[in-house]
mmCIF file of C-alpha atoms in Angstrom:
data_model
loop_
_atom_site.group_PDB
_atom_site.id
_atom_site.type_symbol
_atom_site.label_atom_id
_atom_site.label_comp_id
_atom_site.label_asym_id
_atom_site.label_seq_id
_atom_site.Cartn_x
_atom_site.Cartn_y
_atom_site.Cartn_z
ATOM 1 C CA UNK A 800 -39.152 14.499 13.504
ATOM 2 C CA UNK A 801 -37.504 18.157 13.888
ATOM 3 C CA UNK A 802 -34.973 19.566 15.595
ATOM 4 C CA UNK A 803 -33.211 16.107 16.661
ATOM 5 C CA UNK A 804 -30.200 14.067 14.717
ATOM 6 C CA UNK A 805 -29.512 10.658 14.721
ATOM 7 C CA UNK A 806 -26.245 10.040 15.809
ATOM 8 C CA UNK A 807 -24.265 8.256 12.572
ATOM 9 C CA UNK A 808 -22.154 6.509 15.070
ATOM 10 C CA UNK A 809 -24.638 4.602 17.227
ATOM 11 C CA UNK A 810 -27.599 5.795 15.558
ATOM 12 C CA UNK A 811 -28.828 7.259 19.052
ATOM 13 C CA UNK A 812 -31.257 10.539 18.949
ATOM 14 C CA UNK A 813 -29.613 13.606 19.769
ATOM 15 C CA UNK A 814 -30.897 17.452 19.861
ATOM 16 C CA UNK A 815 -29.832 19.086 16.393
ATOM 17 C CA UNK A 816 -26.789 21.149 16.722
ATOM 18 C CA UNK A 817 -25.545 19.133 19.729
ATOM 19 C CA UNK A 818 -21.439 18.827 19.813
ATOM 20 C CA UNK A 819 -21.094 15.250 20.649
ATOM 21 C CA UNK A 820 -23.580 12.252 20.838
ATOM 22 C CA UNK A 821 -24.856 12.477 24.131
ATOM 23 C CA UNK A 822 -25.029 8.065 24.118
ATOM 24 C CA UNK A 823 -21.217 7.640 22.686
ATOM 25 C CA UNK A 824 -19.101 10.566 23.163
ATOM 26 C CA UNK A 825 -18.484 10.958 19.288
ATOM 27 C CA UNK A 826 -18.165 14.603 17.816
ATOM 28 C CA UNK A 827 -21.147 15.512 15.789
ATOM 29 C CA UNK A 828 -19.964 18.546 14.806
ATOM 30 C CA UNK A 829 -18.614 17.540 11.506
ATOM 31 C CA UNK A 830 -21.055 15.347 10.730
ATOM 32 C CA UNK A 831 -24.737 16.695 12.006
ATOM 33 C CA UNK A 832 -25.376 18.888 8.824
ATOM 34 C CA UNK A 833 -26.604 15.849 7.079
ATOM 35 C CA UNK A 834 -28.053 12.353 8.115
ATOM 36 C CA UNK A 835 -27.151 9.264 5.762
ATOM 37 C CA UNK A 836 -29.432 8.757 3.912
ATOM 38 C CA UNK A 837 -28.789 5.050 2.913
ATOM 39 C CA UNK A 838 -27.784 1.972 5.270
ATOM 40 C CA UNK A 839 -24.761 1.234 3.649
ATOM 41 C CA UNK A 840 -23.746 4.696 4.072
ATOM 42 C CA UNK A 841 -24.485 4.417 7.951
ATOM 43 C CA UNK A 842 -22.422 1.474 7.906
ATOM 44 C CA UNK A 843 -19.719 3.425 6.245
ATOM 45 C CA UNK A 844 -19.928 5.916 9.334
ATOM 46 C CA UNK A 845 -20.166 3.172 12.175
ATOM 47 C CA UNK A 846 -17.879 0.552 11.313
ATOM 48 C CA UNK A 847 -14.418 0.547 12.239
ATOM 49 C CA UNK A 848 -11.667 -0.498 10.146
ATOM 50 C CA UNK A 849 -10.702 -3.784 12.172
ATOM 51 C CA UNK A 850 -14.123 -4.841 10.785
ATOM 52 C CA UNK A 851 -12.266 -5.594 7.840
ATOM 53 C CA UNK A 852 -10.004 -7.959 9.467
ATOM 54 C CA UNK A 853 -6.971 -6.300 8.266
ATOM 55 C CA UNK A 854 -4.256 -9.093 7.136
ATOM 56 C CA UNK A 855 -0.840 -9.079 8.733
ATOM 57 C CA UNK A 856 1.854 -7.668 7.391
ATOM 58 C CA UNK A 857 4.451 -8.336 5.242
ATOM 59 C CA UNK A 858 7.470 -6.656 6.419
ATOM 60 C CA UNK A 859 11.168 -5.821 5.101
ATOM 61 C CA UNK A 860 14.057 -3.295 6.389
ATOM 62 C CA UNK A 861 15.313 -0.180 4.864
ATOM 63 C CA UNK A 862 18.100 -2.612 3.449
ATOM 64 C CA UNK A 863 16.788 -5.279 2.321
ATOM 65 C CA UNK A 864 17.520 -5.848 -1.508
ATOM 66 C CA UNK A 865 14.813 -5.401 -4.435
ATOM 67 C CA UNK A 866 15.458 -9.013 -5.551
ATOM 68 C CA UNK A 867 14.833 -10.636 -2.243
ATOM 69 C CA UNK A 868 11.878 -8.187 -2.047
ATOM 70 C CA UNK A 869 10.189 -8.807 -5.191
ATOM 71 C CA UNK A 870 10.554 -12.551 -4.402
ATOM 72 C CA UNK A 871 8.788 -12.533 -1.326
ATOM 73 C CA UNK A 872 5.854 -10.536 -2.851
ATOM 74 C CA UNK A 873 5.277 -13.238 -5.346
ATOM 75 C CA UNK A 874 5.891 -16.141 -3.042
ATOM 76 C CA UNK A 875 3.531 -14.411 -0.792
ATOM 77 C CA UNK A 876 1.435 -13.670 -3.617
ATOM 78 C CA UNK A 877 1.053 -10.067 -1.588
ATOM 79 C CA UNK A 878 1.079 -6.813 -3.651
ATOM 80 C CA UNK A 879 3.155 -4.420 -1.350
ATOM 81 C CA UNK A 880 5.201 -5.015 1.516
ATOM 82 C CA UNK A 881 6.122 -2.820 4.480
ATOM 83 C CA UNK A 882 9.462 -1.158 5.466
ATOM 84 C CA UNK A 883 10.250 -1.153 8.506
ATOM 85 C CA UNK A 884 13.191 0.533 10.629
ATOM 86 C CA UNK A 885 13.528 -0.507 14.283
ATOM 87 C CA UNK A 886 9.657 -1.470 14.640
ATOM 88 C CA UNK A 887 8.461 1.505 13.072
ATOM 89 C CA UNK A 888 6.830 1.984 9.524
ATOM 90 C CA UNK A 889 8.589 3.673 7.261
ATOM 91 C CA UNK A 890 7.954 2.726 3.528
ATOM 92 C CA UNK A 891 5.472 0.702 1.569
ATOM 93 C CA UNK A 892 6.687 -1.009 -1.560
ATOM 94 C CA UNK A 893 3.590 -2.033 -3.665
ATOM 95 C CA UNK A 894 3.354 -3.856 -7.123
ATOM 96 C CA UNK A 895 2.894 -0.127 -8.973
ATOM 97 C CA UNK A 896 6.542 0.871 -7.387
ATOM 98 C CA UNK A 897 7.748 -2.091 -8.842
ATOM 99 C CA UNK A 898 6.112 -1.115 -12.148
ATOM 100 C CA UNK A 899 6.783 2.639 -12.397
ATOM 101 C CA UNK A 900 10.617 2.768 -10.220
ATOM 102 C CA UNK A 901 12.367 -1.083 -11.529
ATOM 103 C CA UNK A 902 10.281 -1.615 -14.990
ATOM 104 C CA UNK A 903 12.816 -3.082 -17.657
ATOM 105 C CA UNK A 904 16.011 -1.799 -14.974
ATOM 106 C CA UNK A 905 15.218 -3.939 -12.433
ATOM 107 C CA UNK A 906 18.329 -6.873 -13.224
ATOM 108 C CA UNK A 907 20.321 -3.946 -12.146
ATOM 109 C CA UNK A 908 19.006 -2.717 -9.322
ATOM 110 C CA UNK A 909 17.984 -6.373 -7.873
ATOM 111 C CA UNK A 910 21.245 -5.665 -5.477
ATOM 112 C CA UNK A 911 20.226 -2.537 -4.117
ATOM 113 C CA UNK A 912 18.272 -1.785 -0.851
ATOM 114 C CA UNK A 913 14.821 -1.000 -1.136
ATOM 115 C CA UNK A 914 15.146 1.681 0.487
ATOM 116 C CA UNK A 915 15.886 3.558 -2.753
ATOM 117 C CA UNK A 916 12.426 2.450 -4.135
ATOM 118 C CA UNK A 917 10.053 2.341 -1.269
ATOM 119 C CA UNK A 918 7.340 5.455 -1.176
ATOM 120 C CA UNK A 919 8.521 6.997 1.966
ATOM 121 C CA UNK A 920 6.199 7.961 5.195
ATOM 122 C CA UNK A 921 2.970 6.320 3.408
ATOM 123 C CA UNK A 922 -0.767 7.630 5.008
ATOM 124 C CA UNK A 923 -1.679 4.837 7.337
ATOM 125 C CA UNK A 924 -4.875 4.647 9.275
ATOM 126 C CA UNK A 925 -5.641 3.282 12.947
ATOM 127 C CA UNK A 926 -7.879 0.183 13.774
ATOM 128 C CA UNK A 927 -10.379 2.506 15.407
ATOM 129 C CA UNK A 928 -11.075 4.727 12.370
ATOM 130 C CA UNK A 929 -14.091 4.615 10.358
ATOM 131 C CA UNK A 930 -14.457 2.547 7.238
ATOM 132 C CA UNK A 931 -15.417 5.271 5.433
ATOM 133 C CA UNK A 932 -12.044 7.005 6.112
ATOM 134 C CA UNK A 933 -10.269 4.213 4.194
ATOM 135 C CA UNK A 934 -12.564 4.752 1.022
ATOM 136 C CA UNK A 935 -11.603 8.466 1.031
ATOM 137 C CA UNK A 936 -8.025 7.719 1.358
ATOM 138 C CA UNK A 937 -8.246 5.113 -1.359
ATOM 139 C CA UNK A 938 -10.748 6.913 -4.111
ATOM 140 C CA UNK A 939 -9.225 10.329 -3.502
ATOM 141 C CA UNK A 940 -5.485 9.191 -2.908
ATOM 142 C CA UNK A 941 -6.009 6.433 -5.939
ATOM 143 C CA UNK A 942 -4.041 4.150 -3.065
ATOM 144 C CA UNK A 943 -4.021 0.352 -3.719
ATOM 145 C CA UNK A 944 -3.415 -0.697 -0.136
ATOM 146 C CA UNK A 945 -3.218 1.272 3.528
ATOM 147 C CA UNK A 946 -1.291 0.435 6.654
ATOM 148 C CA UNK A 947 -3.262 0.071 9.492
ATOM 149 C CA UNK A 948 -1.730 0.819 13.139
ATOM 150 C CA UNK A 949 -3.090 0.147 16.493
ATOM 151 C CA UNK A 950 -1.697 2.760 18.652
ATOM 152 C CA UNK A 951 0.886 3.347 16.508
ATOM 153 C CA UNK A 952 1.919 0.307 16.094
ATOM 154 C CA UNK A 953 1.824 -1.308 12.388
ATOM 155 C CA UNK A 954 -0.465 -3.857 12.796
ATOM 156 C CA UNK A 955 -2.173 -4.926 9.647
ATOM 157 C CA UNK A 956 -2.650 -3.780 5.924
ATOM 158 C CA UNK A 957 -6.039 -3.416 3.966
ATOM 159 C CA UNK A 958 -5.996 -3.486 0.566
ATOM 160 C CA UNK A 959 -9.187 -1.743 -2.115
ATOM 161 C CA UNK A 960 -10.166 -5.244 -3.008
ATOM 162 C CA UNK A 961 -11.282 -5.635 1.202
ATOM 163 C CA UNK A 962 -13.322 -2.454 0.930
ATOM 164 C CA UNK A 963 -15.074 -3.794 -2.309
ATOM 165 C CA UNK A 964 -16.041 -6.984 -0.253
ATOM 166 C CA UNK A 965 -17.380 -4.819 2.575
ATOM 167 C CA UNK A 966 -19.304 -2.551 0.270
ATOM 168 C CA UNK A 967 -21.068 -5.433 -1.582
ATOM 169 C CA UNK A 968 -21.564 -7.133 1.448
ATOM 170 C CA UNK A 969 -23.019 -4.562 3.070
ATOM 171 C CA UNK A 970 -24.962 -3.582 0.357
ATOM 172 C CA UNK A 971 -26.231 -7.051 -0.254
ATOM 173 C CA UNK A 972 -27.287 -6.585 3.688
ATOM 174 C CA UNK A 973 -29.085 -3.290 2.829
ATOM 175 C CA UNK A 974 -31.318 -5.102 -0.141
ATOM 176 C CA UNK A 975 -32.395 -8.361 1.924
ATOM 177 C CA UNK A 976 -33.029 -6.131 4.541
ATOM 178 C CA UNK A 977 -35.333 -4.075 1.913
ATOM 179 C CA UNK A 978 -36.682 -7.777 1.067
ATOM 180 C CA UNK B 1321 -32.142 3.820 -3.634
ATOM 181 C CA UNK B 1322 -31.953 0.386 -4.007
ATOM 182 C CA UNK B 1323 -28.615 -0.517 -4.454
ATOM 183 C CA UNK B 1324 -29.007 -3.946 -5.502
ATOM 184 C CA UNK B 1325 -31.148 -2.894 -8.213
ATOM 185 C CA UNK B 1326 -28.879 -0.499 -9.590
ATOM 186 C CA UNK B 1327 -25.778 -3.058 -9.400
ATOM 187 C CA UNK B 1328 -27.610 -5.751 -11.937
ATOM 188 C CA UNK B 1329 -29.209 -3.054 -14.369
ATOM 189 C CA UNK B 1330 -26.385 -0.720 -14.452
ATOM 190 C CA UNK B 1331 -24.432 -1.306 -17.384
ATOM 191 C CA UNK B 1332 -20.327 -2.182 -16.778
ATOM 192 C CA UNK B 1333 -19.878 1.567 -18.666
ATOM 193 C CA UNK B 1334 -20.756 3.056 -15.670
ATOM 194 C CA UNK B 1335 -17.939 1.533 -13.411
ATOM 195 C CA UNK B 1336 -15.378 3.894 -14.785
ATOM 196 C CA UNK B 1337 -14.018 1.715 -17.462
ATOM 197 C CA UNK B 1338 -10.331 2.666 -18.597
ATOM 198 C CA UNK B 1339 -9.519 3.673 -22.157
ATOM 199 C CA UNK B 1340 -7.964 -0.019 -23.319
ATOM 200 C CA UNK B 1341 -3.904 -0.372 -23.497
ATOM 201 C CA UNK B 1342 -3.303 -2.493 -26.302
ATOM 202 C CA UNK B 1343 -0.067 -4.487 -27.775
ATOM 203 C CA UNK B 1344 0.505 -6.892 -30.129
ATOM 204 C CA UNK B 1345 1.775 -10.368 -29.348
ATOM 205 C CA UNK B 1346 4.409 -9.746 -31.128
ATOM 206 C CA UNK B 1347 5.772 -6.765 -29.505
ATOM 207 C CA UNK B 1348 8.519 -7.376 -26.807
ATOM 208 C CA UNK B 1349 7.957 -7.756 -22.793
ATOM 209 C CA UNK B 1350 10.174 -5.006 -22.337
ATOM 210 C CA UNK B 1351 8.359 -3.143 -24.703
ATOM 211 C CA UNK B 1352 4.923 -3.887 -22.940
ATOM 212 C CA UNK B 1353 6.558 -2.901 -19.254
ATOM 213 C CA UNK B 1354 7.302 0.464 -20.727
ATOM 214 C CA UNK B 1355 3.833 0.954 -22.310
ATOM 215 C CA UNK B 1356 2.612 0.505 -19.065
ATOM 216 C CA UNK B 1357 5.007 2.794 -17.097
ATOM 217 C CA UNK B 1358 4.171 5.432 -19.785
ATOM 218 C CA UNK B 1359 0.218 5.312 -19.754
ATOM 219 C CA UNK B 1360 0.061 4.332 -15.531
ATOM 220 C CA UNK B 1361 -1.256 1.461 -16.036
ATOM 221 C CA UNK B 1362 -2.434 -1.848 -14.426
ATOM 222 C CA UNK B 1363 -3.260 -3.922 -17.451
ATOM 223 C CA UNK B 1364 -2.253 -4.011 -21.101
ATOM 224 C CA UNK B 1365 -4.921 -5.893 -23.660
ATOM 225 C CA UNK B 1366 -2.749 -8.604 -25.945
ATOM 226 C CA UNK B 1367 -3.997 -8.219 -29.148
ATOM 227 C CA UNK B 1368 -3.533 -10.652 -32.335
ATOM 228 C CA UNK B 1369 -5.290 -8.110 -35.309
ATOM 229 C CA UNK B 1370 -8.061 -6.438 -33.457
ATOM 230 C CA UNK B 1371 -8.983 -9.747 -31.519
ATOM 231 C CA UNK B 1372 -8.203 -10.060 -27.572
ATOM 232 C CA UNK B 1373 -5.967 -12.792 -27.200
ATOM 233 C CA UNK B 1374 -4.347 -12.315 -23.853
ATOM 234 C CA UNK B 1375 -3.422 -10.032 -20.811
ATOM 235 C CA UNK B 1376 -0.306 -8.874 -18.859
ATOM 236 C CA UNK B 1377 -1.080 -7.083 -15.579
ATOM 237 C CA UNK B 1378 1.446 -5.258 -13.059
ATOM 238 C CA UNK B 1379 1.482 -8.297 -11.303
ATOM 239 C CA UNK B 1380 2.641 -10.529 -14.250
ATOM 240 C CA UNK B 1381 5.228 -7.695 -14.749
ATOM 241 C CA UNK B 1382 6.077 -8.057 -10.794
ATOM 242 C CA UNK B 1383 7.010 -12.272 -11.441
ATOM 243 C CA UNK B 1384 8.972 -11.625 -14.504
ATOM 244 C CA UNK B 1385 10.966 -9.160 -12.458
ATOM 245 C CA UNK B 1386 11.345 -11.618 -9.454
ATOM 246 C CA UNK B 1387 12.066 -14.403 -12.216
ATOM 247 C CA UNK B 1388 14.580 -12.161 -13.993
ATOM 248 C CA UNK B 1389 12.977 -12.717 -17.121
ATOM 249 C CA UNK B 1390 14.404 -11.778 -20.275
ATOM 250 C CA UNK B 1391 12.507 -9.007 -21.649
ATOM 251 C CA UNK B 1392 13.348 -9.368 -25.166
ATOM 252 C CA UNK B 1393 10.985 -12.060 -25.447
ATOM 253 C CA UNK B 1394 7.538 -11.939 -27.229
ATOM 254 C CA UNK B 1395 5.020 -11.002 -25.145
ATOM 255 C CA UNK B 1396 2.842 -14.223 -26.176
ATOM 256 C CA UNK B 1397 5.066 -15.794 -24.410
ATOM 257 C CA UNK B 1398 4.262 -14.910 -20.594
ATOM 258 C CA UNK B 1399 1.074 -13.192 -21.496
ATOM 259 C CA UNK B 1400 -2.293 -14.907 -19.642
ATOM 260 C CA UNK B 1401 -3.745 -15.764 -22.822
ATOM 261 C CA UNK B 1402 -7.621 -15.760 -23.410
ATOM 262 C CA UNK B 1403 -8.574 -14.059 -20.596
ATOM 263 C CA UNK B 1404 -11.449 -13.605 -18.584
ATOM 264 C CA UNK B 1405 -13.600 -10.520 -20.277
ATOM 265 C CA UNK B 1406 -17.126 -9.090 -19.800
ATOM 266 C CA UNK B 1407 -19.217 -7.901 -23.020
ATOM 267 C CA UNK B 1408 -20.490 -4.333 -23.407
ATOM 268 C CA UNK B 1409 -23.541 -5.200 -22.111
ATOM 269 C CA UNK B 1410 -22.989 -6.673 -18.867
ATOM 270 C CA UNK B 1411 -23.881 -4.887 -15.240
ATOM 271 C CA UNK B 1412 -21.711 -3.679 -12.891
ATOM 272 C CA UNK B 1413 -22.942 -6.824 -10.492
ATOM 273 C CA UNK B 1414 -21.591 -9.009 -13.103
ATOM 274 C CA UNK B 1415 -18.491 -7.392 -13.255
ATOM 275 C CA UNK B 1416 -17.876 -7.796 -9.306
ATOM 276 C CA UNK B 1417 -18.715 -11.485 -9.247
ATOM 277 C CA UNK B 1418 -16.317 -12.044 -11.709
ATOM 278 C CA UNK B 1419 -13.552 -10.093 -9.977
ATOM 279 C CA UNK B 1420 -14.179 -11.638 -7.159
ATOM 280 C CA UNK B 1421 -14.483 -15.152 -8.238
ATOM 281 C CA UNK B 1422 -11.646 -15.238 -10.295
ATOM 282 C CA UNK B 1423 -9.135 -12.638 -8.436
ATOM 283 C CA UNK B 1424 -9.339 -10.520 -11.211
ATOM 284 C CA UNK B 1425 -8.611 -7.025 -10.760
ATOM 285 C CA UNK B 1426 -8.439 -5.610 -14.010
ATOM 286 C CA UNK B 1427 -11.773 -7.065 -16.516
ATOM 287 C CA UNK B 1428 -11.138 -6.857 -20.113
ATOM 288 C CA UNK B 1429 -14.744 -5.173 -21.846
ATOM 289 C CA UNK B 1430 -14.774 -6.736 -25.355
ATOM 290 C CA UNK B 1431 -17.655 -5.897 -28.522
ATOM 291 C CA UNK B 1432 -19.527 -8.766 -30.110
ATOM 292 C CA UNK B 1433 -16.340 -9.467 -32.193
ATOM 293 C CA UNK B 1434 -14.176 -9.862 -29.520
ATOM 294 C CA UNK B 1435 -12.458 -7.029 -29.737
ATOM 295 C CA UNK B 1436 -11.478 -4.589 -26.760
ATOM 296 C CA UNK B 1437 -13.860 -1.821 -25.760
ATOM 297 C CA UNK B 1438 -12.432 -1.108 -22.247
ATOM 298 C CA UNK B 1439 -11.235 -2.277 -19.235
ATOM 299 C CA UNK B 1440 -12.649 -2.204 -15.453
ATOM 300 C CA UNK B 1441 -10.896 -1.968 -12.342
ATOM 301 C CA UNK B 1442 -11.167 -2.362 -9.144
ATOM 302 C CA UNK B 1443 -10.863 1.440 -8.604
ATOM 303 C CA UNK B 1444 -13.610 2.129 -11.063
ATOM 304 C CA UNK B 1445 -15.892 -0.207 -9.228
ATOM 305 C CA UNK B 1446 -15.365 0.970 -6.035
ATOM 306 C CA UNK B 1447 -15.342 4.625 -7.382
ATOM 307 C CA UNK B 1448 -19.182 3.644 -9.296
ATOM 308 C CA UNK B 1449 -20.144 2.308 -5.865
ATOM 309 C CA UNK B 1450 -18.991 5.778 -3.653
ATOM 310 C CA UNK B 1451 -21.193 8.024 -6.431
ATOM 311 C CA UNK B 1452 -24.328 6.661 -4.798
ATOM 312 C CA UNK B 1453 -23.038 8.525 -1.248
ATOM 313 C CA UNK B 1454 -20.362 11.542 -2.214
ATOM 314 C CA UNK B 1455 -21.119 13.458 0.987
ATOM 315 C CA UNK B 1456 -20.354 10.633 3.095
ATOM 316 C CA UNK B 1457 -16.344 9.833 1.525
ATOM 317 C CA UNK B 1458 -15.611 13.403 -0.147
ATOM 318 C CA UNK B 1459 -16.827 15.305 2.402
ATOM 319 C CA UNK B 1460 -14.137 13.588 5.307
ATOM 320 C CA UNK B 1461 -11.556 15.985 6.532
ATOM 321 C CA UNK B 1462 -7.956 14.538 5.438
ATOM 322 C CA UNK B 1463 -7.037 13.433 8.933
ATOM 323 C CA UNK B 1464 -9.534 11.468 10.857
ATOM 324 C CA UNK B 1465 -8.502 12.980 13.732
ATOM 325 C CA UNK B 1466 -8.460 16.471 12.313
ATOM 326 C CA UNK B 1467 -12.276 16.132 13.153
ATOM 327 C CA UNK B 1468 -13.021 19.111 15.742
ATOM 328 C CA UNK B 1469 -14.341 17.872 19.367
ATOM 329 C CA UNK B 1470 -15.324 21.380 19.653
ATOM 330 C CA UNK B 1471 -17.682 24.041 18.085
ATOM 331 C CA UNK B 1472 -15.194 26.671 17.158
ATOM 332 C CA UNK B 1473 -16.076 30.140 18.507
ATOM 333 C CA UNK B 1474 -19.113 28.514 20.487
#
């Protein structure tokens, strides 16, 4: 069918070149030069990222020291933790900060605040964004793990090994569907 | 495309394996930590000759930091020995059950003699995966917000 475009968000029909999806509100602006071509890449498009069920934080403050840091990522057998300051996200501390900042150093600097360590002002991502935004972030960024806000608000963290369960999930879905 | 199709007859090579890090048992943790800082990498291959005989991943290096380990120690010593690998010839499907069975993240590839060919990750799975739909992840403007609401000029 010509001259109409399926709207990637709710998959209803719109008139090409329309801005927005005249059934959800979303912009199509960005997206109505091409249609995906594949379920799994509709799904991409649609879902949101609290699909994923992001897991709950693990937090620390701007002073907390590397030793009692590194311990609660292996207790909580967790690969990054978050830094907060009054509430708000400021740092991530992940397993390759560990790696690449402490390495063989790290008896000395098991007294110092993480603070010194932490990647400062990581990207985050909001509940409401697409799925697909998180795979950009992670394949282009080569991140390990995003912070996910509601509102602002740190709420949850998502890690590349979530979106590999979605993506095989979903493209499990797409070949029983395909039968 | 059928994706499923693809995932059990595409060979492991395709799943952006990384060049292999090797040491020798013998070779000091702290040596091994370094290697790893050097090359930016997850996963060094233990190796006794040319034969695989363990594994130490960031996350190994993460406990004996926690632990305060000493890092003078042979490496066979805290390595994971004989772990988990895929041979040359297995599909990328394979390669994701086994991740996700075992809570791998970093696969060992080895040659009918057991010796190292490669390693996949995680990243190289999910990067194998994203080839089948570019437009839809490379395409994304940085900020999902940074999405116009409006035709410019219009």
């Amino acid at each position: 069918m010509t001259g109409t475009v399926v709207c990637p968000f709710c998959e209803a029909e719109n008139i090409e070149g329309a801005d927005e999806c005249e059934a959800c509100g979303e912009a199509l602006t960005d997206l109505s030069v091409r249609i995906p071509t594949t379920s799994v890449e509709a799904d991409l498009l649609r879902d949101r990222i609290e699909r994923l069920w992001p897991k709950s934080p693990s937090t620390v403050t701007l002073d907390t020291p590397v030793g009692d840091v590194l311990k609660k990522m292996v207790d909580a057998k967790i690969g990054c933790v978050m830094v907060v300051d009054k509430g708000k996200l400021v740092g991530i501390f992940s397993e390759r900060d560990a790696l690449m900042k402490l390495n063989t150093d790290a008896p000395k600097f098991l007294k110092r605040p993480i603070s010194q360590f932490m990647t400062p002002d990581p990207v985050t991502l909001e509940t409401s964004d697409k799925i697909a935004f998180a795979l950009h972030k992670m394949n282009v960024g080569g991140y390990r793990h995003i912070p996910i806000l509601f509102e602002g608000k740190l709420v949850g963290v998502i890690s590349i090994r979530d979106i590999l369960g979605y993506l095989t999930e979903r493209i499990a879905a797409a070949a029983r569907r395909q039968g | 495309m059928d994706f499923q199709l693809s995932l059990d007859s595409e060979s492991v090579g395709s799943a952006y394996p990384d060049q292999p890090l090797a040491a020798t048992a013998d070779d000091s943790v702290g040596d091994v930590l370094q290697l790893l800082r050097a090359q930016r990498t997850g996963a060094a291959l233990i190796c006794d000759g040319a034969k695989l005989v363990g594994i130490l991943t960031e996350r190994d290096a993460l406990k004996l930091m926690a632990a305060g380990a000493d890092f003078s120690r042979p490496v066979r010593d805290v390595m994971s020995g004989n772990p988990a690998t895929l041979p040359a010839n297995a599909t990328v499907g394979e390669a994701i059950r086994v991740m996700s069975q075992g809570g791998y993240r970093h696969l060992p590839v080895v040659d009918d003699d057991g010796r190292p060919a490669g390693v996949v990750a995680v990243h190289g799975i999910v990067r194998y995966l994203v080839d089948d739909f570019p437009e839809t992840v490379y395409n994304l403007p940085p900020d999902p917000k940074a999405a116009p609401r409006e035709r410019e000029g219009a």
